[in-house]
């Protein structure tokens, strides 16, 4: 059973550019959540999608956006990149949060490491 | 404010030692708590998930306990090995179920010396 796949794994952008990151969840998982990880702030929640609907959003500016497609694949976009956006962006999938222990277990991808110059 | 705290930030132990990693949270109305392991430069691997109604979960040499009244969870690692060296994070989802976000602690970086 394939795991959570994130692409690209590494990317370098310059300030002001925009970036799109992709996440393919485990087959059958309908929930996808995104996190930003930095040495200073640790892991911070960005947003969570279930069946193409955003269920929750973290405290990030509107430059950060996401969406989920009918096949449960998800993308996140960051516009007008700033130096502080350099981070490891992690995606996780689960069967269906809030519906029993097994369905709540998160499986993470390896992450997309973004460097903003 | 709902927060998750993990202290100390780093820990070094000799191989074979039994050890306990602590996680504290500010609001006892949790939905579940999950422990993860992260190797350098990698994503997170789920270790154990404890539902609000449970007191502990076990997997191999790992045992996680939950005490909601005191706002604490512990991850017990028996007979530690160098391969256990990693960062261990706990994450809490509070009541609100599917509509509540997951909040992570900053992790404890464990080094097991051969």
Tab-separated table of N, CA and C in Angstrom, chain A residues 37-42 86-88 113, chain B residues 106:
chain	number	residue	atom	x	y	z
A	37	UNK	N	6.732	23.219	9.244
A	37	UNK	CA	7.683	22.937	10.304
A	37	UNK	C	8.925	23.790	10.136
A	38	UNK	N	9.232	24.577	11.154
A	38	UNK	CA	10.445	25.390	11.181
A	38	UNK	C	11.163	25.141	12.497
A	39	UNK	N	12.473	25.371	12.537
A	39	UNK	CA	13.219	25.146	13.789
A	39	UNK	C	12.695	25.998	14.942
A	40	UNK	N	12.264	27.200	14.656
A	40	UNK	CA	11.846	28.106	15.723
A	40	UNK	C	10.435	27.867	16.227
A	41	UNK	N	9.511	27.604	15.316
A	41	UNK	CA	8.089	27.471	15.665
A	41	UNK	C	7.621	26.029	15.785
A	42	UNK	N	8.441	25.096	15.355
A	42	UNK	CA	8.009	23.704	15.387
A	42	UNK	C	6.976	23.433	14.310
A	86	UNK	N	10.412	29.871	4.328
A	86	UNK	CA	11.327	28.735	4.204
A	86	UNK	C	11.027	27.742	5.319
A	87	UNK	N	10.732	26.519	4.940
A	87	UNK	CA	10.293	25.535	5.932
A	87	UNK	C	10.139	24.178	5.270
A	88	UNK	N	9.906	23.186	6.119
A	88	UNK	CA	9.486	21.866	5.638
A	88	UNK	C	7.966	21.836	5.712
A	113	UNK	N	10.585	20.455	1.124
A	113	UNK	CA	11.438	21.468	1.762
A	113	UNK	C	11.571	22.664	0.842
B	106	UNK	N	6.757	20.828	20.708
B	106	UNK	CA	7.949	21.095	19.903
B	106	UNK	C	8.890	19.901	19.851
